[in-house]
CSV table of C-alpha atoms in Angstrom, one decimal:
chain,number,residue,atom,x,y,z
A,1487,MET,CA,0.4,29.4,-4.5
A,1488,GLY,CA,4.2,28.8,-4.5
A,1489,LYS,CA,5.7,25.4,-4.0
A,1490,LEU,CA,6.3,24.6,-0.3
A,1491,LEU,CA,9.8,23.3,0.6
A,1492,TYR,CA,10.4,20.2,2.6
A,1493,PRO,CA,10.9,19.2,5.3
A,1494,THR,CA,8.1,21.4,6.6
A,1495,PRO,CA,7.6,22.7,10.2
A,1496,HIS,CA,5.2,19.8,10.9
A,1497,ILE,CA,6.4,16.9,8.6
A,1498,ASN,CA,10.1,15.9,8.8
A,1499,SER,CA,10.3,13.7,5.7
A,1500,THR,CA,10.9,13.6,1.9
A,1501,PRO,CA,8.4,13.1,-0.9
A,1502,GLU,CA,9.7,9.6,-1.8
A,1503,ARG,CA,8.9,8.3,1.6
A,1504,ILE,CA,5.2,9.2,1.4
A,1505,ALA,CA,2.8,7.5,-1.0
A,1506,LYS,CA,0.6,9.4,-3.4
A,1507,THR,CA,-2.5,8.4,-1.4
A,1508,VAL,CA,-2.6,9.1,2.4
A,1509,LEU,CA,-5.2,7.9,4.8
A,1510,MET,CA,-5.8,10.5,7.6
A,1511,PRO,CA,-7.3,9.5,10.9
A,1512,GLY,CA,-7.5,12.2,13.5
A,1513,ASP,CA,-5.9,10.2,16.3
A,1514,PRO,CA,-2.1,9.4,16.1
A,1515,LYS,CA,-2.9,6.1,17.9
A,1516,ARG,CA,-5.3,5.2,15.1
A,1517,ALA,CA,-2.6,5.9,12.5
A,1518,GLN,CA,-0.3,3.5,14.5
A,1519,LEU,CA,-3.1,0.9,14.6
A,1520,VAL,CA,-3.5,1.1,10.8
A,1521,ALA,CA,0.2,0.7,10.2
A,1522,LYS,CA,0.6,-2.2,12.6
A,1523,ASN,CA,-2.6,-4.2,11.8
A,1524,PHE,CA,-3.3,-3.4,8.2
A,1525,LEU,CA,-0.2,-2.4,6.3
A,1526,ASP,CA,2.6,-4.7,5.2
A,1527,GLY,CA,6.2,-3.5,5.9
A,1528,ALA,CA,5.1,-0.1,7.4
A,1529,GLU,CA,7.9,2.3,8.0
A,1530,LEU,CA,7.7,5.5,10.1
A,1531,PHE,CA,8.2,8.7,8.0
A,1532,ASN,CA,7.1,11.3,10.5
A,1533,ASP,CA,6.7,11.8,14.2
A,1534,VAL,CA,7.0,15.5,14.7
A,1535,ARG,CA,4.8,16.5,17.7
A,1536,GLY,CA,3.8,12.9,18.1
A,1537,VAL,CA,1.8,13.0,14.8
A,1538,SER,CA,2.7,9.6,13.4
A,1539,GLY,CA,3.0,8.9,9.7
A,1540,TYR,CA,3.8,5.5,8.1
A,1541,THR,CA,4.1,4.1,4.6
A,1542,GLY,CA,3.5,0.5,3.8
A,1543,ARG,CA,1.5,-1.7,1.4
A,1544,TRP,CA,-2.1,-2.9,1.2
A,1545,LYS,CA,-2.8,-5.7,-1.3
A,1546,GLY,CA,0.6,-4.9,-2.9
A,1547,GLU,CA,-0.1,-1.2,-3.4
A,1548,ARG,CA,1.9,1.5,-1.6
A,1549,VAL,CA,-0.2,3.6,0.9
A,1550,SER,CA,0.6,6.0,3.7
A,1551,VAL,CA,-1.3,6.8,6.8
A,1552,MET,CA,-0.8,9.9,9.0
A,1553,ALA,CA,-2.8,11.5,11.7
A,1554,SER,CA,-4.4,14.9,11.1
A,1555,GLY,CA,-5.0,15.9,14.7
A,1556,MET,CA,-8.4,17.3,15.8
A,1557,GLY,CA,-10.3,20.1,14.0
A,1558,MET,CA,-10.0,22.1,10.8
A,1559,PRO,CA,-6.9,24.2,11.7
A,1560,SER,CA,-5.0,21.0,12.4
A,1561,ILE,CA,-6.0,19.0,9.3
A,1562,GLY,CA,-5.7,22.2,7.4
A,1563,ILE,CA,-2.0,22.4,8.2
A,1564,TYR,CA,-1.2,18.7,7.5
A,1565,SER,CA,-3.2,18.3,4.4
A,1566,TYR,CA,-1.7,21.6,3.0
A,1567,GLU,CA,1.8,20.4,3.5
A,1568,LEU,CA,1.2,16.9,2.1
A,1569,TYR,CA,-0.4,18.3,-1.0
A,1570,ASN,CA,2.0,21.2,-1.6
A,1571,ALA,CA,5.4,20.0,-0.3
A,1572,PHE,CA,5.3,16.2,-0.6
A,1573,GLY,CA,3.4,15.6,-3.9
A,1574,VAL,CA,0.5,13.7,-2.3
A,1575,GLU,CA,-2.5,13.5,-4.8
A,1576,ASN,CA,-5.2,11.9,-2.7
A,1577,ILE,CA,-6.1,12.2,1.0
A,1578,ILE,CA,-8.8,10.0,2.5
A,1579,ARG,CA,-10.0,11.0,5.9
A,1580,ILE,CA,-11.0,8.1,8.2
A,1581,GLY,CA,-12.7,9.3,11.3
A,1582,SER,CA,-15.7,9.3,13.6
A,1583,ALA,CA,-18.9,11.2,13.2
A,1584,GLY,CA,-22.1,11.9,15.2
A,1585,SER,CA,-25.3,10.9,13.5
A,1586,MET,CA,-27.9,13.6,13.0
A,1587,ARG,CA,-30.6,11.4,11.5
A,1588,GLU,CA,-32.6,8.4,12.8
A,1589,ASP,CA,-31.7,6.3,9.8
A,1590,VAL,CA,-27.9,6.8,10.3
A,1591,ARG,CA,-27.1,4.4,13.1
A,1592,LEU,CA,-24.2,3.4,15.2
A,1593,ARG,CA,-21.4,1.7,13.2
A,1594,ASP,CA,-22.8,2.8,9.9
A,1595,ILE,CA,-20.4,4.4,7.4
A,1596,VAL,CA,-20.9,7.9,6.0
A,1597,LEU,CA,-19.3,9.1,2.8
A,1598,GLY,CA,-19.1,12.9,2.8
A,1599,MET,CA,-20.2,14.0,-0.7
A,1600,GLY,CA,-20.2,17.6,0.6
A,1601,ALA,CA,-19.1,19.2,3.8
A,1602,CYS,CA,-21.1,22.1,5.2
A,1603,THR,CA,-19.3,24.1,7.9
A,1604,ASP,CA,-19.8,26.7,10.6
A,1605,SER,CA,-16.1,27.5,10.3
A,1606,ALA,CA,-14.5,30.7,8.9
A,1607,TYR,CA,-11.7,28.6,7.3
A,1608,GLY,CA,-12.8,29.5,3.7
A,1609,GLU,CA,-12.6,33.2,4.3
A,1610,GLN,CA,-8.8,33.1,3.6
A,1611,PHE,CA,-9.6,32.6,-0.1
A,1612,GLY,CA,-11.3,35.9,-0.5
A,1613,LEU,CA,-14.2,34.7,-2.5
A,1614,GLY,CA,-17.2,36.9,-3.3
A,1615,GLY,CA,-19.6,34.3,-1.9
A,1616,VAL,CA,-19.8,31.0,-0.1
A,1617,PHE,CA,-17.6,28.1,-1.4
A,1618,ALA,CA,-19.3,24.7,-1.3
A,1619,PRO,CA,-16.6,22.1,-0.2
A,1620,ILE,CA,-17.1,18.8,-2.0
A,1621,CYS,CA,-15.2,15.6,-2.3
A,1622,ASP,CA,-13.6,14.1,-5.4
A,1623,TYR,CA,-16.2,12.3,-7.4
A,1624,GLY,CA,-13.8,9.5,-8.5
A,1625,LEU,CA,-12.9,8.7,-5.0
A,1626,LEU,CA,-16.5,8.8,-3.9
A,1627,ARG,CA,-17.7,6.6,-6.7
A,1628,THR,CA,-15.0,4.1,-6.0
A,1629,ALA,CA,-15.8,4.0,-2.3
A,1630,ALA,CA,-19.6,3.7,-3.0
A,1631,ASP,CA,-19.0,0.8,-5.5
A,1632,ILE,CA,-16.7,-1.1,-3.1
A,1633,ALA,CA,-19.1,-0.6,-0.2
A,1634,ALA,CA,-22.0,-1.9,-2.3
A,1635,GLU,CA,-19.9,-5.0,-3.4
A,1636,GLN,CA,-19.0,-5.7,0.2
A,1637,GLY,CA,-22.5,-5.2,1.6
A,1638,ILE,CA,-21.5,-2.2,3.7
A,1639,ASN,CA,-24.3,0.1,4.9
A,1640,ALA,CA,-22.8,3.4,3.6
A,1641,HIS,CA,-24.8,6.6,3.6
A,1642,ILE,CA,-23.8,9.2,1.0
A,1643,GLY,CA,-24.6,12.9,1.3
A,1644,ASN,CA,-23.8,16.1,3.2
A,1645,ILE,CA,-22.0,16.2,6.4
A,1646,LEU,CA,-21.2,19.1,8.8
A,1647,SER,CA,-17.7,20.0,9.7
A,1648,SER,CA,-18.0,22.0,12.9
A,1649,ASP,CA,-15.6,24.0,15.0
A,1650,VAL,CA,-17.7,23.3,18.1
A,1651,TYR,CA,-17.8,20.1,20.0
A,1652,TYR,CA,-19.7,21.4,23.0
A,1653,ASP,CA,-22.3,23.6,21.4
A,1654,ASP,CA,-23.9,26.3,23.5
A,1655,ASP,CA,-26.8,26.5,21.1
A,1656,PRO,CA,-29.2,23.5,21.8
A,1657,GLU,CA,-31.1,24.2,18.5
A,1658,GLY,CA,-28.0,24.3,16.2
A,1659,ASN,CA,-28.0,20.6,15.3
A,1660,ILE,CA,-31.7,20.7,14.6
A,1661,ARG,CA,-31.4,23.4,12.0
A,1662,TRP,CA,-28.6,21.5,10.2
A,1663,ARG,CA,-30.7,18.3,10.3
A,1664,LYS,CA,-33.6,20.1,8.7
A,1665,MET,CA,-31.3,20.7,5.7
A,1666,GLY,CA,-30.6,17.0,5.3
A,1667,VAL,CA,-27.2,16.8,6.9
A,1668,LEU,CA,-26.3,13.2,7.8
A,1669,ALA,CA,-23.7,13.6,10.5
A,1670,VAL,CA,-21.3,16.0,12.1
A,1671,GLU,CA,-17.5,15.8,12.4
A,1672,MET,CA,-14.7,18.4,12.6
A,1673,GLU,CA,-12.3,18.1,9.7
A,1674,ALA,CA,-13.7,17.4,6.2
A,1675,ALA,CA,-14.5,20.9,5.0
A,1676,ALA,CA,-11.0,22.2,5.5
A,1677,LEU,CA,-9.6,19.1,3.8
A,1678,TYR,CA,-11.9,19.5,0.8
A,1679,MET,CA,-11.0,23.2,0.5
A,1680,ASN,CA,-7.3,22.5,0.6
A,1681,ALA,CA,-7.7,19.8,-2.1
A,1682,ALA,CA,-9.7,22.2,-4.3
A,1683,ARG,CA,-7.1,25.0,-4.0
A,1684,ALA,CA,-4.2,22.6,-4.7
A,1685,SER,CA,-6.1,20.8,-7.6
A,1686,LYS,CA,-5.8,17.5,-5.6
A,1687,LYS,CA,-8.4,15.0,-4.4
A,1688,ALA,CA,-10.0,14.2,-1.1
A,1689,LEU,CA,-12.7,12.1,0.5
A,1690,ALA,CA,-14.0,11.7,4.0
A,1691,ILE,CA,-15.1,8.3,5.2
A,1692,CYS,CA,-16.5,8.3,8.7
A,1693,THR,CA,-17.9,5.7,11.1
A,1694,VAL,CA,-20.9,6.7,13.2
A,1695,SER,CA,-19.6,6.5,16.8
A,1696,ASN,CA,-22.5,8.3,18.5
A,1697,SER,CA,-26.0,9.5,17.8
A,1698,LEU,CA,-27.2,13.1,18.4
A,1699,ILE,CA,-30.7,11.8,18.1
A,1700,THR,CA,-30.8,8.9,20.6
A,1701,GLY,CA,-27.8,9.7,22.7
A,1702,GLU,CA,-26.3,6.3,22.0
A,1703,GLU,CA,-22.5,6.1,21.9
A,1704,LEU,CA,-20.0,3.4,21.1
A,1705,PRO,CA,-17.8,2.5,24.2
A,1706,ALA,CA,-14.2,3.2,23.6
A,1707,GLN,CA,-13.3,-0.5,23.5
A,1708,GLU,CA,-15.7,-1.1,20.7
A,1709,ARG,CA,-14.5,1.7,18.5
A,1710,GLU,CA,-11.4,-0.1,17.3
A,1711,SER,CA,-13.3,-3.2,16.1
A,1712,SER,CA,-16.1,-1.1,14.6
A,1713,PHE,CA,-13.6,1.1,12.7
A,1714,GLY,CA,-12.0,-1.8,11.0
A,1715,GLU,CA,-14.6,-1.9,8.3
A,1716,MET,CA,-14.1,1.8,7.5
A,1717,ILE,CA,-10.3,1.4,7.4
A,1718,GLU,CA,-10.4,-1.5,5.0
A,1719,LEU,CA,-12.9,0.3,2.8
A,1720,ALA,CA,-10.5,3.3,2.6
A,1721,LEU,CA,-7.5,1.1,1.9
A,1722,ASP,CA,-9.4,-0.7,-0.9
A,1723,VAL,CA,-10.2,2.7,-2.4
A,1724,ALA,CA,-6.5,3.6,-2.1
A,1725,ALA,CA,-5.6,0.4,-3.9
A,1726,LYS,CA,-8.1,1.1,-6.7
A,1727,VAL,CA,-6.7,4.6,-7.1
A,1728,LYS,CA,-3.2,3.0,-7.7
A,1729,GLU,CA,-4.7,0.7,-10.3
A,1730,ALA,CA,-6.3,3.6,-12.3
């Protein structure tokens, strides 16, 4: 893997404008929300295609936040460029997920220890088997410890990164649930694979926004307040990484 030159086709910035740890929500508006409501002195470093990226400070530590877009192809592009052109070391995905188990309820937080996938994203690596995408243990342990200290109900385990939102197979989720998968989202597996290939670190922290078991779903107006706990958890992890 050769070094990628900057600016890239999707990030018009320079390495010094981006922190070593980047939080990645899918939605550009959520990146703006984090910058406006959580970071001190946030400055815009990218707005190519409306994908906003900001760098500011949380508890005195320098942190960036940039949207990933929706799905594995999109986060695959942005995380690859951040890792390989801009010197980013840690990417923490902050997003929503659909619960696949009764005990994983609305507003709970899920830490993706591993990311199963129905995507062919990993085929590019030409492996003679199936690669198991996992997060960085140090980031996971830090997140789990902070969650426990703060009394946050965090579930730790396998999640599913799916290419399909409207699944034509009504039995598909049942089969993943039988294998102990906690929740489904659409980005983590590609992020974890890119981190592994670049010898960097990644973690997905997701808030449960809907349940595939009960059909419950958070109204749009409640998502912003419910996601605050996840955002602060991710920022605290980023601050701890800086201290290490």
